[in-house]
């Protein structure tokens, strides 16, 4: 799938997660911003960068959590974003990870189900980063 379309899907799915919880969100104007959206958590504005991966192979999802620029590869910092919203198209797994928990990585690999690998430093258990667990705000009643 073309990368722009893939990114649009991940952003739309992330917007849905916030809107269905009644969380106000704001969208920056233009394509060259480091933040895809800003959410309002009870008056505390948080910047969110969305990343979408397409494949789910060998029980692993790989997300690239950096971006390409004309001068090379940009690694996001706390000055750029507060959260990464990570969506996988094939598995439908969608997580919200505070940037501090990514510890300067360029990519994030998660195993489904979670298992600690000796080749991976500080593996992240994706189940600890669901929107429900991070936000602690339930989706609005569907009735």
PDB file of C-alpha atoms in Angstrom:
ATOM      1  CA  UNK A   1       0.000   0.000   0.000  1.00  0.00           C
ATOM      2  CA  UNK A   2       1.185   3.526  -0.730  1.00  0.00           C
ATOM      3  CA  UNK A   3       2.714   5.066   2.417  1.00  0.00           C
ATOM      4  CA  UNK A   4       0.553   8.205   2.467  1.00  0.00           C
ATOM      5  CA  UNK A   5      -2.648   6.116   2.369  1.00  0.00           C
ATOM      6  CA  UNK A   6      -1.294   3.793   5.063  1.00  0.00           C
ATOM      7  CA  UNK A   7      -0.516   6.791   7.282  1.00  0.00           C
ATOM      8  CA  UNK A   8      -3.967   8.275   6.685  1.00  0.00           C
ATOM      9  CA  UNK A   9      -5.571   5.027   7.869  1.00  0.00           C
ATOM     10  CA  UNK A  10      -3.513   5.021  11.072  1.00  0.00           C
ATOM     11  CA  UNK A  11      -4.331   8.679  11.759  1.00  0.00           C
ATOM     12  CA  UNK A  12      -8.057   8.091  11.196  1.00  0.00           C
ATOM     13  CA  UNK A  13      -8.060   5.054  13.506  1.00  0.00           C
ATOM     14  CA  UNK A  14      -6.235   7.086  16.170  1.00  0.00           C
ATOM     15  CA  UNK A  15      -8.686   9.977  15.841  1.00  0.00           C
ATOM     16  CA  UNK A  16     -11.525   7.469  16.320  1.00  0.00           C
ATOM     17  CA  UNK A  17      -9.936   6.166  19.542  1.00  0.00           C
ATOM     18  CA  UNK A  18      -9.854   9.670  21.026  1.00  0.00           C
ATOM     19  CA  UNK A  19     -13.245  10.837  19.719  1.00  0.00           C
ATOM     20  CA  UNK A  20     -15.056   7.721  20.984  1.00  0.00           C
ATOM     21  CA  UNK A  21     -13.682   8.513  24.450  1.00  0.00           C
ATOM     22  CA  UNK A  22     -14.886  12.116  24.300  1.00  0.00           C
ATOM     23  CA  UNK A  23     -11.319  13.451  24.182  1.00  0.00           C
ATOM     24  CA  UNK A  24     -11.059  16.719  22.219  1.00  0.00           C
ATOM     25  CA  UNK A  25      -8.451  16.644  19.489  1.00  0.00           C
ATOM     26  CA  UNK A  26      -6.900  19.295  17.290  1.00  0.00           C
ATOM     27  CA  UNK A  27      -5.122  18.879  13.972  1.00  0.00           C
ATOM     28  CA  UNK A  28      -2.077  20.956  12.986  1.00  0.00           C
ATOM     29  CA  UNK A  29      -2.222  22.624   9.573  1.00  0.00           C
ATOM     30  CA  UNK A  30       0.152  21.377   6.878  1.00  0.00           C
ATOM     31  CA  UNK A  31       2.260  18.323   6.184  1.00  0.00           C
ATOM     32  CA  UNK A  32       5.594  19.284   7.712  1.00  0.00           C
ATOM     33  CA  UNK A  33       4.686  19.294  11.382  1.00  0.00           C
ATOM     34  CA  UNK A  34       6.275  16.881  13.845  1.00  0.00           C
ATOM     35  CA  UNK A  35       2.905  16.280  15.515  1.00  0.00           C
ATOM     36  CA  UNK A  36      -0.080  14.656  13.783  1.00  0.00           C
ATOM     37  CA  UNK A  37      -2.627  15.728  16.376  1.00  0.00           C
ATOM     38  CA  UNK A  38      -2.985  17.340  19.773  1.00  0.00           C
ATOM     39  CA  UNK A  39      -5.309  15.927  22.408  1.00  0.00           C
ATOM     40  CA  UNK A  40      -6.786  17.687  25.409  1.00  0.00           C
ATOM     41  CA  UNK A  41      -6.648  15.519  28.534  1.00  0.00           C
ATOM     42  CA  UNK A  42      -8.605  17.614  31.036  1.00  0.00           C
ATOM     43  CA  UNK A  43      -6.809  20.821  30.039  1.00  0.00           C
ATOM     44  CA  UNK A  44      -3.406  19.157  29.573  1.00  0.00           C
ATOM     45  CA  UNK A  45      -2.501  19.320  25.865  1.00  0.00           C
ATOM     46  CA  UNK A  46      -0.507  16.343  24.559  1.00  0.00           C
ATOM     47  CA  UNK A  47       1.139  15.983  21.143  1.00  0.00           C
ATOM     48  CA  UNK A  48       0.590  12.697  19.301  1.00  0.00           C
ATOM     49  CA  UNK A  49       2.600  11.297  16.392  1.00  0.00           C
ATOM     50  CA  UNK A  50       0.942   8.420  14.506  1.00  0.00           C
ATOM     51  CA  UNK A  51       2.857   5.582  12.896  1.00  0.00           C
ATOM     52  CA  UNK A  52       1.240   2.764  10.955  1.00  0.00           C
ATOM     53  CA  UNK A  53       2.720  -0.560   9.915  1.00  0.00           C
ATOM     54  CA  UNK A  54       1.183  -2.859   7.375  1.00  0.00           C
ATOM     55  CA  UNK A  55       2.505  -6.347   8.046  1.00  0.00           C
ATOM     56  CA  UNK A  56       2.216  -8.828  10.882  1.00  0.00           C
ATOM     57  CA  UNK A  57       4.785 -11.571  10.216  1.00  0.00           C
ATOM     58  CA  UNK A  58       6.186 -14.314  12.437  1.00  0.00           C
ATOM     59  CA  UNK A  59       4.100 -13.002  15.356  1.00  0.00           C
ATOM     60  CA  UNK A  60       5.920  -9.644  15.218  1.00  0.00           C
ATOM     61  CA  UNK A  61       4.984  -6.088  14.364  1.00  0.00           C
ATOM     62  CA  UNK A  62       7.646  -3.564  13.405  1.00  0.00           C
ATOM     63  CA  UNK A  63       6.947   0.161  13.590  1.00  0.00           C
ATOM     64  CA  UNK A  64       9.394   2.776  12.296  1.00  0.00           C
ATOM     65  CA  UNK A  65       9.222   5.543  14.890  1.00  0.00           C
ATOM     66  CA  UNK A  66      11.481   7.985  13.113  1.00  0.00           C
ATOM     67  CA  UNK A  67      10.939  10.000   9.959  1.00  0.00           C
ATOM     68  CA  UNK A  68      12.974  10.677   6.867  1.00  0.00           C
ATOM     69  CA  UNK A  69      14.004  14.246   6.182  1.00  0.00           C
ATOM     70  CA  UNK A  70      16.099  15.851   3.472  1.00  0.00           C
ATOM     71  CA  UNK A  71      19.027  15.799   5.896  1.00  0.00           C
ATOM     72  CA  UNK A  72      18.641  12.149   6.958  1.00  0.00           C
ATOM     73  CA  UNK A  73      16.650  10.404   9.657  1.00  0.00           C
ATOM     74  CA  UNK A  74      14.816  12.352  12.364  1.00  0.00           C
ATOM     75  CA  UNK A  75      14.518  10.706  15.770  1.00  0.00           C
ATOM     76  CA  UNK A  76      11.619  12.162  17.748  1.00  0.00           C
ATOM     77  CA  UNK A  77      12.233  13.563  21.226  1.00  0.00           C
ATOM     78  CA  UNK A  78      10.110  14.877  24.097  1.00  0.00           C
ATOM     79  CA  UNK A  79      10.467  18.326  22.468  1.00  0.00           C
ATOM     80  CA  UNK A  80       8.523  16.982  19.448  1.00  0.00           C
ATOM     81  CA  UNK A  81       5.826  14.662  20.819  1.00  0.00           C
ATOM     82  CA  UNK A  82       4.369  13.229  24.016  1.00  0.00           C
ATOM     83  CA  UNK A  83       2.868   9.991  22.620  1.00  0.00           C
ATOM     84  CA  UNK A  84       3.192   7.670  19.666  1.00  0.00           C
ATOM     85  CA  UNK A  85      -0.075   6.134  18.474  1.00  0.00           C
ATOM     86  CA  UNK A  86       0.985   2.910  16.738  1.00  0.00           C
ATOM     87  CA  UNK A  87      -1.444   1.003  14.526  1.00  0.00           C
ATOM     88  CA  UNK A  88      -0.937  -2.236  12.609  1.00  0.00           C
ATOM     89  CA  UNK A  89      -3.201  -2.691   9.609  1.00  0.00           C
ATOM     90  CA  UNK A  90      -3.107  -6.495   9.443  1.00  0.00           C
ATOM     91  CA  UNK A  91      -3.513  -7.362  13.145  1.00  0.00           C
ATOM     92  CA  UNK A  92      -5.597  -4.257  14.049  1.00  0.00           C
ATOM     93  CA  UNK A  93      -3.389  -3.824  17.129  1.00  0.00           C
ATOM     94  CA  UNK A  94      -3.415  -0.186  18.216  1.00  0.00           C
ATOM     95  CA  UNK A  95      -1.320   1.111  21.098  1.00  0.00           C
ATOM     96  CA  UNK A  96      -0.451   4.455  22.686  1.00  0.00           C
ATOM     97  CA  UNK A  97       3.141   4.708  23.923  1.00  0.00           C
ATOM     98  CA  UNK A  98       4.585   7.644  25.883  1.00  0.00           C
ATOM     99  CA  UNK A  99       7.767   8.810  24.176  1.00  0.00           C
ATOM    100  CA  UNK A 100       9.765   8.283  27.389  1.00  0.00           C
ATOM    101  CA  UNK A 101       9.071   4.552  27.172  1.00  0.00           C
ATOM    102  CA  UNK A 102      10.644   4.311  23.715  1.00  0.00           C
ATOM    103  CA  UNK A 103      14.067   5.334  25.042  1.00  0.00           C
ATOM    104  CA  UNK A 104      15.387   6.869  21.821  1.00  0.00           C
ATOM    105  CA  UNK A 105      14.570   3.984  19.487  1.00  0.00           C
ATOM    106  CA  UNK A 106      14.293   4.356  15.717  1.00  0.00           C
ATOM    107  CA  UNK A 107      12.042   1.286  15.466  1.00  0.00           C
ATOM    108  CA  UNK A 108       9.822  -0.661  17.820  1.00  0.00           C
ATOM    109  CA  UNK A 109       9.352  -4.417  17.467  1.00  0.00           C
ATOM    110  CA  UNK A 110       6.653  -6.152  19.502  1.00  0.00           C
ATOM    111  CA  UNK A 111       5.938  -9.865  19.756  1.00  0.00           C
ATOM    112  CA  UNK A 112       2.390 -11.182  19.809  1.00  0.00           C
ATOM    113  CA  UNK A 113       1.996 -12.792  22.282  1.00  0.00           C
ATOM    114  CA  UNK A 114       4.610 -10.938  24.298  1.00  0.00           C
ATOM    115  CA  UNK A 115       7.860 -12.740  24.981  1.00  0.00           C
ATOM    116  CA  UNK A 116      11.154 -11.317  26.052  1.00  0.00           C
ATOM    117  CA  UNK A 117      13.878 -11.799  23.471  1.00  0.00           C
ATOM    118  CA  UNK A 118      17.551 -11.914  24.327  1.00  0.00           C
ATOM    119  CA  UNK A 119      18.243  -9.868  21.179  1.00  0.00           C
ATOM    120  CA  UNK A 120      16.005  -6.969  22.191  1.00  0.00           C
ATOM    121  CA  UNK A 121      16.844  -4.337  24.811  1.00  0.00           C
ATOM    122  CA  UNK A 122      13.923  -3.314  27.012  1.00  0.00           C
ATOM    123  CA  UNK A 123      11.187  -5.146  25.103  1.00  0.00           C
ATOM    124  CA  UNK A 124       7.779  -3.521  25.272  1.00  0.00           C
ATOM    125  CA  UNK A 125       4.730  -5.606  26.146  1.00  0.00           C
ATOM    126  CA  UNK A 126       2.123  -4.121  23.831  1.00  0.00           C
ATOM    127  CA  UNK A 127      -0.719  -5.190  26.160  1.00  0.00           C
ATOM    128  CA  UNK A 128       0.460  -2.566  28.693  1.00  0.00           C
ATOM    129  CA  UNK A 129      -0.044   0.185  26.099  1.00  0.00           C
ATOM    130  CA  UNK A 130      -3.613  -0.219  24.925  1.00  0.00           C
ATOM    131  CA  UNK A 131      -5.573   3.034  24.731  1.00  0.00           C
ATOM    132  CA  UNK A 132      -7.731   1.826  27.655  1.00  0.00           C
ATOM    133  CA  UNK A 133      -4.723   1.243  29.913  1.00  0.00           C
ATOM    134  CA  UNK A 134      -2.852   4.437  29.018  1.00  0.00           C
ATOM    135  CA  UNK A 135      -5.791   6.867  28.946  1.00  0.00           C
ATOM    136  CA  UNK A 136      -7.952   5.221  31.623  1.00  0.00           C
ATOM    137  CA  UNK A 137     -10.947   6.797  29.873  1.00  0.00           C
ATOM    138  CA  UNK A 138     -13.593   4.364  28.607  1.00  0.00           C
ATOM    139  CA  UNK A 139     -15.208   4.667  25.202  1.00  0.00           C
ATOM    140  CA  UNK A 140     -18.534   6.480  25.263  1.00  0.00           C
ATOM    141  CA  UNK A 141     -21.656   4.358  25.725  1.00  0.00           C
ATOM    142  CA  UNK A 142     -22.894   3.033  22.387  1.00  0.00           C
ATOM    143  CA  UNK A 143     -26.593   3.035  23.380  1.00  0.00           C
TER     144      UNK A 143
END
